Amino acid sequence: MQNPLVLFFIAIFVGATVVVTWYTSKSSRSAADFYVAGNKVPWVQTGIAMVGSYLSAASFLGVAGDISIFGVDRIWLAIGFFGGYMAVLLLIAGPLRNVGSYTVADALYRRFPAKEVKLLIMISTLVISTFYLVPQMLGAGLLFELLIGWDFLTVIIGLGVLISIYIIFGGMKATLYNQVIQASFLFGIMVFITVFGMLVFVDGSMVKLIELVSNIVPPSIAGTNEAVASAVSSAPNASEAVLVAREMLPDAPTAMTIGVQTPSLLAQISTVVALVFGTAGLPHILIMFYTVPSAKAA
Amino acid sequence: MSDLNVTSDYQKLDPKVFRKKVMLCFGLFAIFFIYYISCAIIQTPGFQDFSSIPFMGMPLGFVLSMGVFPVSWGILIIFFIFWR
């Protein structure tokens, strides 16, 4: 059996999801229960569920991987997502919850009651959700294939069925509980990896960590040189690989060099503005504001 | 959508108070956004000399970027104090 620990965690998560769905499906009796968990969810629980959305595959794996390959410039992907939540809190949360609808489309339809507006919002919601969902599913499929060698298509279909089951039977309540479980697990793992990495690789010293990172040639640069790539891949461990790459490319930028991998000024502004207002417009984030009892709680 | 519990906190407010709250929210977001976009801009190649200045053992651009988090915490504290 390959990676029994991975299989153990998969079993735990699938089991927890099924139990949560079964538990919440019993208490979903009205449309409000299904769509917005009856507006009775404590704001703390909704907040933790939002953390679960923030710590998705894109940020937990994608951003971390991007920084490790391209260097510290890519930290703006993480900061950009965070900026979106500031926009949500300061500009959107209270007024949106106050409108009193199930979805953003309903809220805008109340303000602009034209069928064309509703159709446009529905199309944009589907487009945004599809573009958001596809990379997440793709990431999950590739991860399962990489870690335990499961068939990519089977994993995608299996996950799609599982997600559909818990949404159809459990509604927003099941979604929120599952997000809370996901957030708690990912946050715990994030803290563990950080503490473990700091203690094992740099003896808990921040100075040593910065020194180490300041010596790394980003793989996006080292990988373009065949001789370096070959030498790095044959290094016995990560520390040796870092030293070998630096010896072969002494003048190359480090992982801490600013402004190397960042695109032009216009592209940078475009990226961060899109991250702030794009995150603030995500339908699955906005609908969570309807789950709390009042605009003040939102 | 008839059984959705709507609490019209804002509708009960005096228009002047409501306007103040809106101004507070937009003002705080403007402060955050100006700091945020400024930090993003100094990460670009045109400002590389400035952002590469060592500060506390790290490039200044990186320190300022990480400063987005404490700045946002400060803004949130102000928001929770004055919004109520």
Tab-separated table of C-alpha atoms in Angstrom:
chain	number	residue	atom	x	y	z
A	1	MET	CA	0.000	0.000	0.000
A	2	GLN	CA	1.492	3.328	-1.093
A	3	ASN	CA	1.380	6.305	1.246
A	4	PRO	CA	-0.870	4.860	3.967
A	5	LEU	CA	-0.859	8.232	5.754
A	6	VAL	CA	-2.381	9.914	2.684
A	7	LEU	CA	-5.006	7.176	2.410
A	8	PHE	CA	-5.756	7.570	6.118
A	9	PHE	CA	-6.392	11.309	5.763
A	10	ILE	CA	-8.518	10.776	2.638
A	11	ALA	CA	-10.641	8.237	4.536
A	12	ILE	CA	-10.985	10.645	7.473
A	13	PHE	CA	-12.075	13.518	5.228
A	14	VAL	CA	-14.531	11.515	3.138
A	15	GLY	CA	-15.979	10.003	6.333
A	16	ALA	CA	-16.280	13.398	8.014
A	17	THR	CA	-17.933	14.870	4.906
A	18	VAL	CA	-20.509	12.080	4.761
A	19	VAL	CA	-21.275	12.354	8.501
A	20	VAL	CA	-21.606	16.156	8.325
A	21	THR	CA	-23.896	15.877	5.278
A	22	TRP	CA	-26.078	13.262	6.956
A	23	TYR	CA	-26.260	15.338	10.158
A	24	THR	CA	-27.072	18.646	8.445
A	25	SER	CA	-29.559	17.159	5.933
A	26	LYS	CA	-31.874	16.313	8.851
A	27	SER	CA	-32.110	19.951	9.917
A	28	SER	CA	-32.569	21.479	6.439
A	29	ARG	CA	-36.319	22.024	6.163
A	30	SER	CA	-36.779	25.255	4.190
A	31	ALA	CA	-35.266	27.080	1.241
A	32	ALA	CA	-33.528	29.437	3.680
A	33	ASP	CA	-32.012	26.423	5.477
A	34	PHE	CA	-30.709	25.057	2.192
A	35	TYR	CA	-29.375	28.257	0.620
A	36	VAL	CA	-28.207	30.286	3.618
A	37	ALA	CA	-28.237	27.847	6.570
A	38	GLY	CA	-31.318	29.584	7.993
A	39	ASN	CA	-29.335	32.818	8.654
A	40	LYS	CA	-28.486	31.420	12.071
A	41	VAL	CA	-24.810	30.601	11.734
A	42	PRO	CA	-22.553	32.331	14.301
A	43	TRP	CA	-20.242	34.847	12.638
A	44	VAL	CA	-17.204	33.033	14.080
A	45	GLN	CA	-18.160	29.843	12.261
A	46	THR	CA	-18.734	31.688	8.984
A	47	GLY	CA	-15.399	33.451	9.480
A	48	ILE	CA	-13.562	30.159	9.943
A	49	ALA	CA	-15.347	28.771	6.866
A	50	MET	CA	-14.036	31.767	4.913
A	51	VAL	CA	-10.522	30.944	6.115
A	52	GLY	CA	-11.165	27.517	4.575
A	53	SER	CA	-11.948	29.201	1.267
A	54	TYR	CA	-8.809	31.347	1.541
A	55	LEU	CA	-6.642	28.312	2.309
A	56	SER	CA	-7.769	26.486	-0.814
A	57	ALA	CA	-5.604	24.432	-3.148
A	58	ALA	CA	-4.758	27.626	-5.035
A	59	SER	CA	-3.258	29.428	-2.047
A	60	PHE	CA	-2.056	26.498	0.068
A	61	LEU	CA	-0.308	24.646	-2.767
A	62	GLY	CA	-0.303	26.991	-5.756
A	63	VAL	CA	1.105	30.129	-4.148
A	64	ALA	CA	3.625	28.182	-2.044
A	65	GLY	CA	4.788	26.338	-5.166
A	66	ASP	CA	4.941	29.533	-7.202
A	67	ILE	CA	7.137	31.259	-4.578
A	68	SER	CA	9.422	28.227	-4.347
A	69	ILE	CA	9.932	28.225	-8.130
A	70	PHE	CA	9.979	31.928	-8.986
A	71	GLY	CA	11.124	33.566	-5.745
A	72	VAL	CA	9.788	36.076	-3.279
A	73	ASP	CA	8.228	38.324	-5.948
A	74	ARG	CA	5.314	35.923	-6.130
A	75	ILE	CA	4.338	36.632	-2.515
A	76	TRP	CA	1.971	39.156	-4.069
A	77	LEU	CA	-0.329	36.363	-5.106
A	78	ALA	CA	-0.944	35.577	-1.415
A	79	ILE	CA	-1.124	39.235	-0.368
A	80	GLY	CA	-3.476	39.940	-3.271
A	81	PHE	CA	-5.996	37.337	-2.124
A	82	PHE	CA	-5.792	38.802	1.381
A	83	GLY	CA	-6.499	42.295	0.034
A	84	GLY	CA	-9.709	40.947	-1.423
A	85	TYR	CA	-10.988	40.116	2.045
A	86	MET	CA	-10.349	43.705	3.174
A	87	ALA	CA	-12.522	44.920	0.298
A	88	VAL	CA	-15.177	42.393	1.276
A	89	LEU	CA	-15.179	43.458	4.931
A	90	LEU	CA	-15.049	47.222	4.454
A	91	LEU	CA	-17.183	47.692	1.352
A	92	ILE	CA	-19.409	44.714	0.669
A	93	ALA	CA	-20.286	42.517	3.674
A	94	GLY	CA	-22.736	44.669	5.632
A	95	PRO	CA	-24.665	46.261	2.732
A	96	LEU	CA	-24.926	42.942	0.869
A	97	ARG	CA	-26.300	41.071	3.881
A	98	ASN	CA	-28.745	43.912	4.481
A	99	VAL	CA	-30.397	43.496	1.078
A	100	GLY	CA	-31.940	40.218	2.183
A	101	SER	CA	-31.598	37.834	-0.744
A	102	TYR	CA	-30.196	34.363	-1.196
A	103	THR	CA	-27.617	35.226	-3.807
A	104	VAL	CA	-25.752	38.218	-5.193
A	105	ALA	CA	-27.823	37.863	-8.342
A	106	ASP	CA	-31.004	38.262	-6.265
A	107	ALA	CA	-29.545	41.287	-4.476
A	108	LEU	CA	-28.656	43.041	-7.734
A	109	TYR	CA	-31.996	42.070	-9.274
A	110	ARG	CA	-33.784	43.827	-6.427
A	111	ARG	CA	-31.818	46.989	-7.137
A	112	PHE	CA	-32.085	46.718	-10.938
A	113	PRO	CA	-35.236	44.700	-11.635
A	114	ALA	CA	-34.708	43.746	-15.272
A	115	LYS	CA	-34.563	40.195	-16.590
A	116	GLU	CA	-31.536	41.035	-18.733
A	117	VAL	CA	-29.621	42.064	-15.610
A	118	LYS	CA	-30.457	38.777	-13.903
A	119	LEU	CA	-29.438	36.795	-16.987
A	120	LEU	CA	-26.146	38.673	-17.202
A	121	ILE	CA	-25.405	38.038	-13.516
A	122	MET	CA	-26.277	34.351	-13.867
A	123	ILE	CA	-23.926	33.984	-16.832
A	124	SER	CA	-21.107	35.849	-15.056
A	125	THR	CA	-21.620	33.729	-11.906
A	126	LEU	CA	-21.383	30.525	-13.937
A	127	VAL	CA	-18.313	31.750	-15.829
A	128	ILE	CA	-16.515	32.890	-12.645
A	129	SER	CA	-17.409	29.686	-10.775
A	130	THR	CA	-16.288	27.508	-13.691
A	131	PHE	CA	-12.961	29.291	-14.010
A	132	TYR	CA	-12.488	28.999	-10.237
A	133	LEU	CA	-13.613	25.368	-10.001
A	134	VAL	CA	-11.627	23.933	-12.918
A	135	PRO	CA	-8.124	24.717	-11.558
A	136	GLN	CA	-9.153	23.455	-8.090
A	137	MET	CA	-10.380	20.143	-9.514
A	138	LEU	CA	-7.366	19.934	-11.797
A	139	GLY	CA	-5.074	20.508	-8.801
A	140	ALA	CA	-6.859	17.828	-6.778
A	141	GLY	CA	-6.654	15.325	-9.641
A	142	LEU	CA	-2.952	15.958	-10.224
A	143	LEU	CA	-2.230	15.783	-6.482
A	144	PHE	CA	-3.936	12.401	-6.072
A	145	GLU	CA	-2.158	11.123	-9.182
A	146	LEU	CA	1.195	12.332	-7.833
A	147	LEU	CA	0.795	11.136	-4.239
A	148	ILE	CA	-0.977	7.800	-4.609
A	149	GLY	CA	-1.028	7.114	-8.331
A	150	TRP	CA	-4.816	7.193	-8.705
A	151	ASP	CA	-6.269	7.726	-12.154
A	152	PHE	CA	-6.749	11.442	-12.845
A	153	LEU	CA	-10.200	11.219	-14.469
A	154	THR	CA	-11.540	8.838	-11.820
A	155	VAL	CA	-10.431	11.184	-9.043
A	156	ILE	CA	-12.056	14.202	-10.751
A	157	ILE	CA	-15.352	12.330	-11.194
A	158	GLY	CA	-15.218	10.925	-7.639
A	159	LEU	CA	-14.574	14.337	-6.121
A	160	GLY	CA	-17.286	15.918	-8.258
A	161	VAL	CA	-19.795	13.315	-7.073
A	162	LEU	CA	-18.765	13.746	-3.427
A	163	ILE	CA	-19.035	17.555	-3.586
A	164	SER	CA	-22.402	17.307	-5.375
A	165	ILE	CA	-23.743	14.911	-2.738
A	166	TYR	CA	-22.875	17.112	0.197
A	167	ILE	CA	-24.229	20.248	-1.465
A	168	ILE	CA	-27.468	18.635	-2.715
A	169	PHE	CA	-28.275	16.873	0.560
A	170	GLY	CA	-26.677	19.201	3.102
A	171	GLY	CA	-26.945	22.616	1.415
A	172	MET	CA	-25.130	25.590	2.892
A	173	LYS	CA	-24.971	24.056	6.378
A	174	ALA	CA	-22.940	21.084	5.135
A	175	THR	CA	-20.772	23.400	3.046
A	176	LEU	CA	-19.980	25.608	6.037
A	177	TYR	CA	-19.223	22.690	8.364
A	178	ASN	CA	-16.969	21.104	5.743
A	179	GLN	CA	-15.193	24.414	5.207
A	180	VAL	CA	-14.631	24.696	8.966
A	181	ILE	CA	-13.098	21.198	9.024
A	182	GLN	CA	-10.929	22.071	6.020
A	183	ALA	CA	-9.813	25.392	7.545
A	184	SER	CA	-8.945	23.827	10.902
A	185	PHE	CA	-6.962	21.030	9.265
A	186	LEU	CA	-5.096	23.262	6.816
A	187	PHE	CA	-4.313	25.878	9.459
A	188	GLY	CA	-2.970	23.194	11.815
A	189	ILE	CA	-0.886	21.652	9.036
A	190	MET	CA	0.416	25.072	7.982
A	191	VAL	CA	1.584	25.839	11.528
A	192	PHE	CA	3.110	22.346	11.852
A	193	ILE	CA	5.017	22.595	8.547
A	194	THR	CA	6.315	26.070	9.438
A	195	VAL	CA	7.483	25.087	12.929
A	196	PHE	CA	8.841	21.719	11.751
A	197	GLY	CA	10.705	23.301	8.816
A	198	MET	CA	12.156	26.053	10.969
A	199	LEU	CA	13.390	23.620	13.640
A	200	VAL	CA	14.758	20.947	11.302
A	201	PHE	CA	16.364	23.027	8.557
A	202	VAL	CA	17.453	26.288	10.255
A	203	ASP	CA	17.466	25.417	13.982
A	204	GLY	CA	14.574	27.809	14.580
A	205	SER	CA	16.684	30.811	13.584
A	206	MET	CA	15.109	33.483	11.382
A	207	VAL	CA	18.580	34.818	10.513
A	208	LYS	CA	19.648	31.384	9.244
A	209	LEU	CA	16.443	31.101	7.256
A	210	ILE	CA	17.055	34.427	5.487
A	211	GLU	CA	20.681	33.455	4.844
A	212	LEU	CA	19.567	30.145	3.334
A	213	VAL	CA	16.899	31.703	1.133
A	214	SER	CA	19.307	34.462	0.073
A	215	ASN	CA	21.588	31.752	-1.328
A	216	ILE	CA	18.984	29.892	-3.362
A	217	VAL	CA	18.923	30.253	-7.130
A	218	PRO	CA	15.225	30.125	-8.051
A	219	PRO	CA	14.458	26.929	-10.018
A	220	SER	CA	12.902	29.102	-12.745
A	221	ILE	CA	16.430	30.442	-13.404
A	222	ALA	CA	18.508	27.357	-12.523
A	223	GLY	CA	16.246	25.169	-14.662
A	224	THR	CA	17.033	27.135	-17.828
A	225	ASN	CA	20.672	25.967	-17.671
A	226	GLU	CA	20.914	22.278	-18.581
A	227	ALA	CA	24.237	21.694	-16.786
A	228	VAL	CA	22.903	23.263	-13.570
A	229	ALA	CA	19.626	21.352	-13.785
A	230	SER	CA	21.519	18.092	-14.220
A	231	ALA	CA	23.906	18.844	-11.321
A	232	VAL	CA	21.035	19.859	-9.032
A	233	SER	CA	18.998	16.741	-9.815
A	234	SER	CA	21.952	14.507	-8.969
A	235	ALA	CA	22.673	16.281	-5.649
A	236	PRO	CA	22.181	13.970	-2.632
A	237	ASN	CA	19.956	16.414	-0.715
A	238	ALA	CA	18.309	19.841	-0.876
A	239	SER	CA	21.139	21.669	0.927
A	240	GLU	CA	23.707	20.268	-1.528
A	241	ALA	CA	21.456	21.189	-4.453
A	242	VAL	CA	21.307	24.808	-3.222
A	243	LEU	CA	25.115	24.970	-2.901
A	244	VAL	CA	25.727	23.361	-6.300
A	245	ALA	CA	23.343	25.756	-8.101
A	246	ARG	CA	24.918	28.786	-6.374
A	247	GLU	CA	28.479	27.650	-7.202
A	248	MET	CA	27.582	27.175	-10.862
A	249	LEU	CA	25.614	30.428	-11.090
A	250	PRO	CA	27.362	32.794	-8.623
A	251	ASP	CA	25.865	35.978	-10.114
A	252	ALA	CA	22.300	34.724	-10.518
A	253	PRO	CA	19.514	36.459	-8.571
A	254	THR	CA	18.465	34.807	-5.324
A	255	ALA	CA	15.011	33.725	-4.185
A	256	MET	CA	14.941	36.946	-2.102
A	257	THR	CA	15.840	39.268	-4.997
A	258	ILE	CA	13.027	41.735	-5.565
A	259	GLY	CA	11.766	42.769	-8.984
A	260	VAL	CA	13.237	39.861	-10.968
A	261	GLN	CA	10.167	37.802	-11.697
A	262	THR	CA	7.687	40.651	-11.385
A	263	PRO	CA	6.231	41.660	-14.724
A	264	SER	CA	6.038	45.271	-15.902
A	265	LEU	CA	4.441	48.032	-13.819
A	266	LEU	CA	1.155	47.819	-15.698
A	267	ALA	CA	0.992	44.028	-15.419
A	268	GLN	CA	1.736	44.197	-11.683
A	269	ILE	CA	-1.011	46.776	-11.068
A	270	SER	CA	-3.418	44.766	-13.190
A	271	THR	CA	-2.616	41.576	-11.250
A	272	VAL	CA	-3.045	43.019	-7.764
A	273	VAL	CA	-6.196	44.982	-8.623
A	274	ALA	CA	-7.686	41.838	-10.178
A	275	LEU	CA	-6.737	39.835	-7.072
A	276	VAL	CA	-8.383	42.330	-4.700
A	277	PHE	CA	-11.617	42.915	-6.575
A	278	GLY	CA	-11.729	39.440	-8.115
A	279	THR	CA	-11.578	37.794	-4.688
A	280	ALA	CA	-14.171	40.240	-3.396
A	281	GLY	CA	-16.509	39.174	-6.190
A	282	LEU	CA	-16.285	35.409	-5.769
A	283	PRO	CA	-19.860	34.059	-5.502
A	284	HIS	CA	-19.014	31.331	-2.967
A	285	ILE	CA	-17.490	33.955	-0.639
A	286	LEU	CA	-20.293	36.489	-0.992
A	287	ILE	CA	-23.082	33.982	-0.344
A	288	MET	CA	-21.550	33.220	3.065
A	289	PHE	CA	-22.575	36.689	4.270
A	290	TYR	CA	-26.214	35.618	4.063
A	291	THR	CA	-25.646	32.822	6.560
A	292	VAL	CA	-25.175	35.109	9.571
A	293	PRO	CA	-28.110	36.627	11.482
A	294	SER	CA	-27.551	40.323	10.626
A	295	ALA	CA	-25.606	42.890	8.641
A	296	LYS	CA	-23.678	43.730	11.808
A	297	ALA	CA	-22.563	40.108	12.150
A	298	ALA	CA	-21.639	40.055	8.449
B	1	MET	CA	-36.948	34.336	-0.954
B	2	SER	CA	-39.761	35.303	1.373
B	3	ASP	CA	-38.522	33.407	4.412
B	4	LEU	CA	-35.132	35.092	4.505
B	5	ASN	CA	-34.679	37.019	7.723
B	6	VAL	CA	-33.752	40.554	6.694
B	7	THR	CA	-32.365	42.810	9.369
B	8	SER	CA	-32.302	46.303	7.989
B	9	ASP	CA	-29.708	47.742	10.373
B	10	TYR	CA	-28.772	50.405	7.877
B	11	GLN	CA	-32.346	51.416	7.093
B	12	LYS	CA	-32.908	52.232	10.777
B	13	LEU	CA	-29.931	54.579	10.844
B	14	ASP	CA	-30.112	58.329	10.594
B	15	PRO	CA	-28.936	59.279	7.048
B	16	LYS	CA	-26.109	61.378	8.502
B	17	VAL	CA	-24.866	58.501	10.638
B	18	PHE	CA	-25.204	56.154	7.674
B	19	ARG	CA	-23.175	58.525	5.497
B	20	LYS	CA	-20.485	58.728	8.189
B	21	LYS	CA	-20.259	54.936	8.348
B	22	VAL	CA	-19.999	54.671	4.575
B	23	MET	CA	-17.303	57.362	4.515
B	24	LEU	CA	-15.425	55.556	7.285
B	25	CYS	CA	-15.489	52.252	5.371
B	26	PHE	CA	-14.449	53.803	2.067
B	27	GLY	CA	-11.807	55.967	3.782
B	28	LEU	CA	-10.243	53.022	5.566
B	29	PHE	CA	-10.285	50.947	2.401
B	30	ALA	CA	-8.680	53.836	0.502
B	31	ILE	CA	-5.842	53.978	3.076
B	32	PHE	CA	-5.348	50.218	2.814
B	33	PHE	CA	-5.510	50.223	-0.971
B	34	ILE	CA	-3.018	53.098	-1.366
B	35	TYR	CA	-0.496	51.332	0.887
B	36	TYR	CA	-1.173	48.005	-0.823
B	37	ILE	CA	-0.825	49.274	-4.391
B	38	SER	CA	2.275	51.330	-3.466
B	39	CYS	CA	3.976	48.212	-2.097
B	40	ALA	CA	3.016	46.279	-5.228
B	41	ILE	CA	4.443	49.007	-7.456
B	42	ILE	CA	7.837	49.110	-5.710
B	43	GLN	CA	8.169	45.379	-6.397
B	44	THR	CA	8.443	46.078	-10.118
B	45	PRO	CA	11.805	46.211	-11.963
B	46	GLY	CA	11.677	50.025	-12.240
B	47	PHE	CA	11.953	50.385	-8.455
B	48	GLN	CA	14.376	47.509	-7.923
B	49	ASP	CA	17.158	49.707	-6.504
B	50	PHE	CA	14.861	51.107	-3.818
B	51	SER	CA	13.154	47.820	-2.966
B	52	SER	CA	16.485	45.999	-2.700
B	53	ILE	CA	17.826	48.242	0.106
B	54	PRO	CA	18.623	45.900	3.018
B	55	PHE	CA	16.387	46.424	6.041
B	56	MET	CA	16.479	44.072	9.052
B	57	GLY	CA	18.413	41.584	6.909
B	58	MET	CA	15.721	41.546	4.241
B	59	PRO	CA	15.016	43.614	1.131
B	60	LEU	CA	12.969	46.715	1.979
B	61	GLY	CA	10.380	45.839	-0.676
B	62	PHE	CA	9.734	42.496	1.000
B	63	VAL	CA	9.443	44.064	4.479
B	64	LEU	CA	6.991	46.675	3.178
B	65	SER	CA	4.974	43.971	1.401
B	66	MET	CA	4.704	41.959	4.590
B	67	GLY	CA	3.701	45.224	6.266
B	68	VAL	CA	0.351	44.910	4.463
B	69	PHE	CA	-0.733	42.540	7.232
B	70	PRO	CA	-0.011	44.762	10.301
B	71	VAL	CA	-1.391	47.780	8.415
B	72	SER	CA	-4.614	45.868	7.780
B	73	TRP	CA	-4.794	44.836	11.454
B	74	GLY	CA	-4.529	48.502	12.448
B	75	ILE	CA	-7.249	49.439	9.973
B	76	LEU	CA	-9.487	46.654	11.286
B	77	ILE	CA	-9.031	47.881	14.870
B	78	ILE	CA	-10.022	51.414	13.793
B	79	PHE	CA	-12.972	49.961	11.869
B	80	PHE	CA	-14.291	47.967	14.810
B	81	ILE	CA	-13.880	50.919	17.200
B	82	PHE	CA	-15.598	53.578	15.054
B	83	TRP	CA	-18.075	51.509	13.060
B	84	ARG	CA	-20.141	50.587	16.120
